[in-house]
């Protein structure tokens, strides 16, 4: 018999890949805010608790979040705004309901909890010091999870991409799309990030489900890329002689309206040393990317 898993945010970029991939191994119960007949809004405890109580799942994977970083920045300081409500109050509710029902919580977090000033890769025990509201709400959510009375696993990621196209463009599909449209702006050579391969993140979550590993882990590729090299790599794969122009985050910041972390690359040794499988390299994962449109948009 298949084990059950509860999932929030199963309609999103990452959650949808998770439920699609593990469907043959697990019965996923999705708690969906947009469900036409049984919506579950994580900011509404009265909706959330019964939905969790009904399930025999031992684990809940919490992907749901307000993820629009610029939108969040426009809400800075507003605890009634959707970013704070979903990311902090929603996570508080998820934690409370998991405590009530004794479920292991797997919480997805972000490298934006850091200030981006570090030279080199961020470690799990580096201090959280967010510089914008999205990062601040996600850092607060982590604190809520860490203080909980249930088994918890926090997986931090950065710039996730998946191999198949999805309606919300990830960084790889966004770059490919802009190259194809000849609208790619100059790519920062002085901005560093740690791409996360969503297919590998799914394998990591399944490993947590299997091993009940708890704690805080960086679940990215463990690599550091700058935007210019990353875009050149994608251009090469598209093989159409696309040219990528170099730009500088430092120049962009002179006019940018919101703060940007200069470096969000994550060290993943803590996690990789425990895993019983090998994570892909970014180059390996990029080679397997389908650069077409999402399947339901394609002509048959
Ligand atoms: N994407 C990134 O670049 C990135 C980077 C680092 C970390 N992360 C983290 O990874 C996780 C997944 O991100 P993602 O990119 O897959 O997100 P996404 O595509 O924006 O999807 C967010 C999901 O959360 C759901 N949701 C929003 N408000 C909700 C509410 N009040 N109650 C219940 N569900 C709600 C959405 O439902 P509807 O679609 O029905 O509204 C959607 O399914 C998040 O925790 C995010 O912080 C993402």
mmCIF file of C-alpha atoms and ligand atoms in Angstrom:
data_model
loop_
_atom_site.group_PDB
_atom_site.id
_atom_site.type_symbol
_atom_site.label_atom_id
_atom_site.label_comp_id
_atom_site.label_asym_id
_atom_site.label_seq_id
_atom_site.Cartn_x
_atom_site.Cartn_y
_atom_site.Cartn_z
ATOM 1 C CA UNK A 1 0.000 0.000 0.000
ATOM 2 C CA UNK A 2 1.199 3.514 -0.815
ATOM 3 C CA UNK A 3 2.064 5.839 2.088
ATOM 4 C CA UNK A 4 0.247 9.141 2.307
ATOM 5 C CA UNK A 5 1.868 12.567 2.173
ATOM 6 C CA UNK A 6 0.234 15.927 2.754
ATOM 7 C CA UNK A 7 1.369 18.725 0.459
ATOM 8 C CA UNK A 8 0.772 22.479 0.473
ATOM 9 C CA UNK A 9 1.562 24.523 -2.631
ATOM 10 C CA UNK A 10 1.128 21.523 -4.950
ATOM 11 C CA UNK A 11 0.022 23.792 -7.809
ATOM 12 C CA UNK A 12 3.279 25.768 -7.833
ATOM 13 C CA UNK A 13 6.512 25.461 -9.800
ATOM 14 C CA UNK A 14 8.116 23.028 -7.360
ATOM 15 C CA UNK A 15 5.140 21.428 -5.612
ATOM 16 C CA UNK A 16 3.568 20.393 -8.922
ATOM 17 C CA UNK A 17 6.773 18.604 -9.960
ATOM 18 C CA UNK A 18 6.857 16.890 -6.566
ATOM 19 C CA UNK A 19 3.324 15.474 -6.744
ATOM 20 C CA UNK A 20 3.727 14.557 -10.418
ATOM 21 C CA UNK A 21 6.965 12.649 -9.697
ATOM 22 C CA UNK A 22 6.067 10.773 -6.539
ATOM 23 C CA UNK A 23 2.508 9.817 -7.545
ATOM 24 C CA UNK A 24 3.459 6.196 -8.200
ATOM 25 C CA UNK A 25 5.107 5.813 -4.773
ATOM 26 C CA UNK A 26 2.897 7.916 -2.486
ATOM 27 C CA UNK A 27 -0.696 9.054 -2.206
ATOM 28 C CA UNK A 28 -0.427 12.847 -2.155
ATOM 29 C CA UNK A 29 -3.171 14.847 -0.505
ATOM 30 C CA UNK A 30 -2.940 18.393 -1.824
ATOM 31 C CA UNK A 31 -4.131 21.248 0.371
ATOM 32 C CA UNK A 32 -4.983 23.767 -2.341
ATOM 33 C CA UNK A 33 -6.094 27.337 -1.796
ATOM 34 C CA UNK A 34 -7.560 27.447 -5.331
ATOM 35 C CA UNK A 35 -9.452 24.147 -5.083
ATOM 36 C CA UNK A 36 -12.916 24.771 -6.596
ATOM 37 C CA UNK A 37 -14.908 22.891 -3.921
ATOM 38 C CA UNK A 38 -12.567 22.236 -0.956
ATOM 39 C CA UNK A 39 -10.159 25.157 -0.752
ATOM 40 C CA UNK A 40 -7.562 25.084 2.010
ATOM 41 C CA UNK A 41 -6.053 28.475 2.740
ATOM 42 C CA UNK A 42 -3.127 28.015 5.116
ATOM 43 C CA UNK A 43 -3.839 31.425 6.642
ATOM 44 C CA UNK A 44 -7.221 30.036 7.762
ATOM 45 C CA UNK A 45 -6.658 27.606 10.647
ATOM 46 C CA UNK A 46 -10.295 26.512 10.667
ATOM 47 C CA UNK A 47 -9.867 25.289 7.079
ATOM 48 C CA UNK A 48 -6.398 23.879 7.578
ATOM 49 C CA UNK A 49 -6.696 21.796 10.758
ATOM 50 C CA UNK A 50 -9.590 19.520 9.701
ATOM 51 C CA UNK A 51 -7.931 18.919 6.313
ATOM 52 C CA UNK A 52 -4.768 17.762 8.088
ATOM 53 C CA UNK A 53 -6.638 15.800 10.765
ATOM 54 C CA UNK A 54 -8.432 13.800 8.073
ATOM 55 C CA UNK A 55 -5.174 12.469 6.659
ATOM 56 C CA UNK A 56 -3.244 9.400 7.819
ATOM 57 C CA UNK A 57 -0.032 10.965 6.444
ATOM 58 C CA UNK A 58 2.986 10.999 8.749
ATOM 59 C CA UNK A 59 4.645 13.881 6.851
ATOM 60 C CA UNK A 60 3.567 17.240 5.452
ATOM 61 C CA UNK A 61 5.644 18.927 2.740
ATOM 62 C CA UNK A 62 5.129 22.676 2.930
ATOM 63 C CA UNK A 63 5.795 24.395 -0.420
ATOM 64 C CA UNK A 64 3.034 27.023 -0.177
ATOM 65 C CA UNK A 65 4.337 30.567 0.009
ATOM 66 C CA UNK A 66 3.967 34.076 -1.313
ATOM 67 C CA UNK A 67 6.913 34.015 -3.736
ATOM 68 C CA UNK A 68 6.757 37.327 -5.609
ATOM 69 C CA UNK A 69 9.850 39.039 -4.213
ATOM 70 C CA UNK A 70 9.096 42.456 -5.730
ATOM 71 C CA UNK A 71 5.453 42.208 -4.652
ATOM 72 C CA UNK A 72 6.628 41.372 -1.141
ATOM 73 C CA UNK A 73 9.033 44.324 -1.139
ATOM 74 C CA UNK A 74 6.081 46.624 -1.904
ATOM 75 C CA UNK A 75 4.495 45.291 1.322
ATOM 76 C CA UNK A 76 7.565 45.906 3.482
ATOM 77 C CA UNK A 77 6.629 46.062 7.160
ATOM 78 C CA UNK A 78 2.977 45.254 6.490
ATOM 79 C CA UNK A 79 1.984 42.325 8.677
ATOM 80 C CA UNK A 80 -1.493 42.348 7.140
ATOM 81 C CA UNK A 81 -0.024 42.019 3.644
ATOM 82 C CA UNK A 82 -0.250 38.697 1.801
ATOM 83 C CA UNK A 83 3.514 38.018 1.957
ATOM 84 C CA UNK A 84 3.595 38.117 5.765
ATOM 85 C CA UNK A 85 0.218 36.439 6.118
ATOM 86 C CA UNK A 86 1.025 33.462 3.868
ATOM 87 C CA UNK A 87 4.707 33.022 4.724
ATOM 88 C CA UNK A 88 4.641 33.691 8.462
ATOM 89 C CA UNK A 89 1.066 33.290 9.732
ATOM 90 C CA UNK A 90 0.397 30.482 7.230
ATOM 91 C CA UNK A 91 3.523 28.631 8.392
ATOM 92 C CA UNK A 92 2.547 29.221 12.037
ATOM 93 C CA UNK A 93 -0.786 27.548 11.255
ATOM 94 C CA UNK A 94 0.884 24.661 9.444
ATOM 95 C CA UNK A 95 3.202 24.135 12.422
ATOM 96 C CA UNK A 96 0.331 24.316 14.919
ATOM 97 C CA UNK A 97 -1.755 21.820 12.939
ATOM 98 C CA UNK A 98 1.244 19.465 12.573
ATOM 99 C CA UNK A 99 1.843 19.710 16.331
ATOM 100 C CA UNK A 100 -1.802 18.905 16.961
ATOM 101 C CA UNK A 101 -1.632 15.845 14.675
ATOM 102 C CA UNK A 102 2.042 14.874 15.275
ATOM 103 C CA UNK A 103 3.236 15.114 11.687
ATOM 104 C CA UNK A 104 6.817 15.529 10.508
ATOM 105 C CA UNK A 105 7.054 18.887 8.705
ATOM 106 C CA UNK A 106 9.291 19.318 5.651
ATOM 107 C CA UNK A 107 9.555 23.047 5.080
ATOM 108 C CA UNK A 108 10.954 24.627 1.909
ATOM 109 C CA UNK A 109 12.950 27.796 2.451
ATOM 110 C CA UNK A 110 15.243 30.100 0.536
ATOM 111 C CA UNK A 111 18.758 31.523 0.300
ATOM 112 C CA UNK A 112 17.110 34.969 0.546
ATOM 113 C CA UNK A 113 17.304 34.600 4.340
ATOM 114 C CA UNK A 114 20.940 35.747 3.857
ATOM 115 C CA UNK A 115 22.171 39.262 3.107
ATOM 116 C CA UNK A 116 24.228 38.207 0.075
ATOM 117 C CA UNK A 117 27.422 39.825 1.345
ATOM 118 C CA UNK A 118 29.398 36.626 1.913
ATOM 119 C CA UNK A 119 32.296 35.759 -0.366
ATOM 120 C CA UNK A 120 31.801 32.099 -1.220
ATOM 121 C CA UNK A 121 29.056 29.634 -0.440
ATOM 122 C CA UNK A 122 26.647 30.046 2.466
ATOM 123 C CA UNK A 123 26.689 27.378 5.176
ATOM 124 C CA UNK A 124 23.720 26.241 7.255
ATOM 125 C CA UNK A 125 25.108 27.886 10.381
ATOM 126 C CA UNK A 126 25.731 31.280 8.765
ATOM 127 C CA UNK A 127 23.517 33.897 10.379
ATOM 128 C CA UNK A 128 20.237 34.727 8.716
ATOM 129 C CA UNK A 129 20.227 38.447 7.846
ATOM 130 C CA UNK A 130 17.548 39.145 5.223
ATOM 131 C CA UNK A 131 17.693 42.460 3.358
ATOM 132 C CA UNK A 132 14.175 42.534 1.905
ATOM 133 C CA UNK A 133 10.652 41.609 3.020
ATOM 134 C CA UNK A 134 10.285 38.240 1.232
ATOM 135 C CA UNK A 135 13.537 37.050 2.827
ATOM 136 C CA UNK A 136 12.444 38.464 6.156
ATOM 137 C CA UNK A 137 9.109 36.619 6.079
ATOM 138 C CA UNK A 138 10.816 33.370 5.064
ATOM 139 C CA UNK A 139 13.418 33.778 7.841
ATOM 140 C CA UNK A 140 10.613 34.297 10.364
ATOM 141 C CA UNK A 141 8.889 31.180 8.990
ATOM 142 C CA UNK A 142 12.086 29.180 9.551
ATOM 143 C CA UNK A 143 12.226 30.416 13.157
ATOM 144 C CA UNK A 144 8.628 29.294 13.676
ATOM 145 C CA UNK A 145 9.462 25.823 12.309
ATOM 146 C CA UNK A 146 12.665 25.527 14.360
ATOM 147 C CA UNK A 147 10.841 26.369 17.589
ATOM 148 C CA UNK A 148 8.133 23.767 16.952
ATOM 149 C CA UNK A 149 7.524 20.620 18.983
ATOM 150 C CA UNK A 150 7.428 18.273 15.980
ATOM 151 C CA UNK A 151 10.114 16.588 13.894
ATOM 152 C CA UNK A 152 11.094 19.136 11.220
ATOM 153 C CA UNK A 153 13.334 19.349 8.198
ATOM 154 C CA UNK A 154 14.098 22.672 6.531
ATOM 155 C CA UNK A 155 15.449 22.544 2.979
ATOM 156 C CA UNK A 156 16.843 25.844 1.693
ATOM 157 C CA UNK A 157 17.071 26.315 -2.048
ATOM 158 C CA UNK A 158 18.022 29.033 -4.532
ATOM 159 C CA UNK A 159 16.912 29.753 -8.135
ATOM 160 C CA UNK A 160 15.170 26.425 -8.798
ATOM 161 C CA UNK A 161 14.692 25.092 -12.317
ATOM 162 C CA UNK A 162 13.034 21.987 -13.697
ATOM 163 C CA UNK A 163 13.649 20.007 -16.831
ATOM 164 C CA UNK A 164 10.130 20.234 -18.228
ATOM 165 C CA UNK A 165 8.497 23.573 -19.039
ATOM 166 C CA UNK A 166 5.893 24.923 -16.601
ATOM 167 C CA UNK A 167 3.458 27.853 -16.781
ATOM 168 C CA UNK A 168 5.505 29.872 -14.275
ATOM 169 C CA UNK A 169 8.886 30.252 -15.988
ATOM 170 C CA UNK A 170 11.890 29.218 -13.912
ATOM 171 C CA UNK A 171 15.232 30.962 -14.403
ATOM 172 C CA UNK A 172 16.343 28.568 -17.157
ATOM 173 C CA UNK A 173 13.149 28.721 -19.190
ATOM 174 C CA UNK A 174 12.941 32.503 -18.690
ATOM 175 C CA UNK A 175 16.463 32.983 -20.081
ATOM 176 C CA UNK A 176 15.772 30.602 -22.987
ATOM 177 C CA UNK A 177 12.539 32.402 -23.784
ATOM 178 C CA UNK A 178 14.257 35.819 -23.768
ATOM 179 C CA UNK A 179 17.102 34.516 -25.946
ATOM 180 C CA UNK A 180 14.579 33.168 -28.451
ATOM 181 C CA UNK A 181 12.713 36.500 -28.427
ATOM 182 C CA UNK A 182 16.002 38.479 -28.610
ATOM 183 C CA UNK A 183 14.982 40.355 -25.450
ATOM 184 C CA UNK A 184 17.562 39.058 -22.972
ATOM 185 C CA UNK A 185 18.999 42.058 -21.079
ATOM 186 C CA UNK A 186 22.721 42.145 -20.183
ATOM 187 C CA UNK A 187 23.435 39.387 -17.659
ATOM 188 C CA UNK A 188 25.224 40.226 -14.409
ATOM 189 C CA UNK A 189 28.736 38.841 -14.188
ATOM 190 C CA UNK A 190 29.033 40.044 -10.580
ATOM 191 C CA UNK A 191 25.894 38.374 -9.174
ATOM 192 C CA UNK A 192 26.232 34.818 -7.860
ATOM 193 C CA UNK A 193 23.596 32.230 -7.123
ATOM 194 C CA UNK A 194 23.250 28.504 -6.488
ATOM 195 C CA UNK A 195 20.897 26.889 -9.016
ATOM 196 C CA UNK A 196 18.650 24.184 -7.573
ATOM 197 C CA UNK A 197 17.648 21.266 -9.799
ATOM 198 C CA UNK A 198 14.009 20.624 -8.923
ATOM 199 C CA UNK A 199 14.202 16.950 -9.949
ATOM 200 C CA UNK A 200 17.020 16.517 -7.391
ATOM 201 C CA UNK A 201 15.109 18.445 -4.728
ATOM 202 C CA UNK A 202 12.216 16.002 -5.226
ATOM 203 C CA UNK A 203 14.642 13.100 -4.712
ATOM 204 C CA UNK A 204 15.937 14.778 -1.555
ATOM 205 C CA UNK A 205 12.409 15.181 -0.178
ATOM 206 C CA UNK A 206 11.631 11.518 -0.922
ATOM 207 C CA UNK A 207 14.851 10.623 0.902
ATOM 208 C CA UNK A 208 13.661 12.655 3.923
ATOM 209 C CA UNK A 209 10.308 10.841 3.777
ATOM 210 C CA UNK A 210 12.196 7.534 3.710
ATOM 211 C CA UNK A 211 14.824 8.272 6.357
ATOM 212 C CA UNK A 212 12.982 10.759 8.601
ATOM 213 C CA UNK A 213 16.100 12.929 8.610
ATOM 214 C CA UNK A 214 15.562 16.138 10.579
ATOM 215 C CA UNK A 215 17.415 19.466 10.707
ATOM 216 C CA UNK A 216 18.373 22.370 8.501
ATOM 217 C CA UNK A 217 19.974 21.632 5.105
ATOM 218 C CA UNK A 218 20.974 23.450 1.960
ATOM 219 C CA UNK A 219 19.392 21.455 -0.860
ATOM 220 C CA UNK A 220 20.713 23.307 -3.911
ATOM 221 C CA UNK A 221 23.265 21.995 -6.429
ATOM 222 C CA UNK A 222 26.056 23.295 -4.202
ATOM 223 C CA UNK A 223 27.463 25.188 -7.195
ATOM 224 C CA UNK A 224 27.955 28.926 -7.605
ATOM 225 C CA UNK A 225 27.159 30.551 -10.953
ATOM 226 C CA UNK A 226 27.039 34.116 -12.164
ATOM 227 C CA UNK A 227 24.175 35.096 -14.461
ATOM 228 C CA UNK A 228 26.423 35.777 -17.453
ATOM 229 C CA UNK A 229 28.042 32.310 -17.460
ATOM 230 C CA UNK A 230 24.695 30.671 -16.721
ATOM 231 C CA UNK A 231 22.980 32.387 -19.650
ATOM 232 C CA UNK A 232 25.914 31.553 -21.968
ATOM 233 C CA UNK A 233 25.543 27.898 -20.979
ATOM 234 C CA UNK A 234 21.855 27.979 -21.931
ATOM 235 C CA UNK A 235 22.574 29.832 -25.183
ATOM 236 C CA UNK A 236 25.080 27.126 -26.101
ATOM 237 C CA UNK A 237 22.498 24.395 -25.517
ATOM 238 C CA UNK A 238 19.948 26.206 -27.684
ATOM 239 C CA UNK A 239 22.614 26.152 -30.355
ATOM 240 C CA UNK A 240 21.327 29.054 -32.418
ATOM 241 C CA UNK A 241 24.278 31.409 -32.183
ATOM 242 C CA UNK A 242 22.507 33.502 -29.542
ATOM 243 C CA UNK A 243 24.755 36.152 -28.032
ATOM 244 C CA UNK A 244 24.711 37.025 -24.332
ATOM 245 C CA UNK A 245 25.828 40.457 -23.236
ATOM 246 C CA UNK A 246 27.552 40.977 -19.866
ATOM 247 C CA UNK A 247 26.193 43.463 -17.356
ATOM 248 C CA UNK A 248 26.924 44.451 -13.759
ATOM 249 C CA UNK A 249 24.633 44.176 -10.758
ATOM 250 C CA UNK A 250 26.622 47.077 -9.268
ATOM 251 C CA UNK A 251 25.463 49.360 -12.118
ATOM 252 C CA UNK A 252 21.896 48.061 -11.981
ATOM 253 C CA UNK A 253 21.719 48.747 -8.238
ATOM 254 C CA UNK A 254 22.272 52.473 -8.905
ATOM 255 C CA UNK A 255 18.737 52.607 -10.314
ATOM 256 C CA UNK A 256 17.068 49.503 -8.814
ATOM 257 C CA UNK A 257 14.178 50.234 -6.520
ATOM 258 C CA UNK A 258 14.522 47.214 -4.247
ATOM 259 C CA UNK A 259 17.581 45.605 -2.619
ATOM 260 C CA UNK A 260 19.224 42.566 -4.242
ATOM 261 C CA UNK A 261 21.462 39.997 -2.600
ATOM 262 C CA UNK A 262 24.753 39.883 -4.491
ATOM 263 C CA UNK A 263 25.437 36.239 -3.629
ATOM 264 C CA UNK A 264 22.958 33.525 -2.654
ATOM 265 C CA UNK A 265 24.965 30.424 -3.536
ATOM 266 C CA UNK A 266 24.545 27.647 -0.967
ATOM 267 C CA UNK A 267 27.055 25.052 0.209
ATOM 268 C CA UNK A 268 25.336 21.629 0.203
ATOM 269 C CA UNK A 269 28.030 19.397 1.732
ATOM 270 C CA UNK A 270 26.062 18.806 4.943
ATOM 271 C CA UNK A 271 23.207 17.244 2.967
ATOM 272 C CA UNK A 272 25.253 15.609 0.184
ATOM 273 C CA UNK A 273 27.379 13.711 2.742
ATOM 274 C CA UNK A 274 24.230 12.024 4.112
ATOM 275 C CA UNK A 275 22.451 11.180 0.870
ATOM 276 C CA UNK A 276 22.556 7.630 -0.520
ATOM 277 C CA UNK A 277 22.486 8.946 -4.102
ATOM 278 C CA UNK A 278 24.506 11.479 -6.095
ATOM 279 C CA UNK A 279 23.092 14.867 -7.005
ATOM 280 C CA UNK A 280 23.340 16.011 -10.609
ATOM 281 C CA UNK A 281 25.694 18.759 -11.664
ATOM 282 C CA UNK A 282 24.055 21.878 -13.099
ATOM 283 C CA UNK A 283 25.565 21.155 -16.520
ATOM 284 C CA UNK A 284 24.155 17.600 -16.470
ATOM 285 C CA UNK A 285 20.715 18.887 -15.494
ATOM 286 C CA UNK A 286 20.743 21.656 -18.113
ATOM 287 C CA UNK A 287 21.482 19.154 -20.877
ATOM 288 C CA UNK A 288 18.176 17.393 -20.067
ATOM 289 C CA UNK A 289 16.031 20.548 -20.116
ATOM 290 C CA UNK A 290 13.110 20.653 -22.535
ATOM 291 C CA UNK A 291 13.077 24.221 -23.877
ATOM 292 C CA UNK A 292 9.632 23.939 -25.457
ATOM 293 C CA UNK A 293 6.429 25.534 -24.223
ATOM 294 C CA UNK A 294 4.400 23.861 -21.413
ATOM 295 C CA UNK A 295 2.703 20.821 -22.953
ATOM 296 C CA UNK A 296 -0.869 22.127 -22.730
ATOM 297 C CA UNK A 297 0.209 25.266 -24.647
ATOM 298 C CA UNK A 298 1.605 23.256 -27.554
ATOM 299 C CA UNK A 299 -0.238 22.653 -30.728
ATOM 300 C CA UNK A 300 -1.102 18.995 -31.149
HETATM 301 N N1 LIG B 1 10.688 29.758 -7.050
HETATM 302 C C1 LIG B 1 11.794 30.213 -6.477
HETATM 303 O O1 LIG B 1 12.583 30.944 -7.095
HETATM 304 C C2 LIG B 1 12.127 29.834 -5.048
HETATM 305 C C3 LIG B 1 13.423 30.089 -4.572
HETATM 306 C C4 LIG B 1 13.732 29.741 -3.264
HETATM 307 C C5 LIG B 1 12.770 29.157 -2.446
HETATM 308 N N2 LIG B 1 11.523 28.933 -2.929
HETATM 309 C C6 LIG B 1 10.505 28.357 -2.018
HETATM 310 O O2 LIG B 1 10.020 27.142 -2.577
HETATM 311 C C7 LIG B 1 8.649 26.980 -2.240
HETATM 312 C C8 LIG B 1 7.843 26.697 -3.506
HETATM 313 O O3 LIG B 1 8.031 27.780 -4.409
HETATM 314 P P1 LIG B 1 7.361 27.806 -5.858
HETATM 315 O O4 LIG B 1 8.254 28.609 -6.728
HETATM 316 O O5 LIG B 1 6.953 26.433 -6.261
HETATM 317 O O6 LIG B 1 6.078 28.674 -5.547
HETATM 318 P P2 LIG B 1 4.882 29.123 -6.522
HETATM 319 O O7 LIG B 1 5.067 28.539 -7.868
HETATM 320 O O8 LIG B 1 4.743 30.595 -6.374
HETATM 321 O O9 LIG B 1 3.633 28.403 -5.834
HETATM 322 C C9 LIG B 1 3.202 28.783 -4.573
HETATM 323 C C10 LIG B 1 2.107 27.835 -4.144
HETATM 324 O O10 LIG B 1 1.621 28.282 -2.875
HETATM 325 C C11 LIG B 1 0.195 28.267 -2.928
HETATM 326 N N3 LIG B 1 -0.362 29.239 -1.987
HETATM 327 C C12 LIG B 1 -0.218 30.585 -1.997
HETATM 328 N N4 LIG B 1 -0.926 31.148 -1.010
HETATM 329 C C13 LIG B 1 -1.531 30.126 -0.343
HETATM 330 C C14 LIG B 1 -2.407 30.061 0.767
HETATM 331 N N5 LIG B 1 -2.810 31.161 1.420
HETATM 332 N N6 LIG B 1 -2.851 28.849 1.177
HETATM 333 C C15 LIG B 1 -2.465 27.713 0.530
HETATM 334 N N7 LIG B 1 -1.631 27.707 -0.532
HETATM 335 C C16 LIG B 1 -1.175 28.903 -0.963
HETATM 336 C C17 LIG B 1 -0.136 28.633 -4.376
HETATM 337 O O11 LIG B 1 -1.443 28.245 -4.672
HETATM 338 P P3 LIG B 1 -2.215 28.901 -5.951
HETATM 339 O O12 LIG B 1 -1.313 28.710 -7.111
HETATM 340 O O13 LIG B 1 -3.463 28.126 -6.030
HETATM 341 O O14 LIG B 1 -2.404 30.332 -5.597
HETATM 342 C C18 LIG B 1 0.919 27.807 -5.121
HETATM 343 O O15 LIG B 1 0.482 26.472 -5.270
HETATM 344 C C19 LIG B 1 8.232 28.252 -1.500
HETATM 345 O O16 LIG B 1 8.270 27.987 -0.120
HETATM 346 C C20 LIG B 1 9.288 29.259 -1.868
HETATM 347 O O17 LIG B 1 9.473 30.224 -0.851
HETATM 348 C C21 LIG B 1 11.166 29.234 -4.221
#
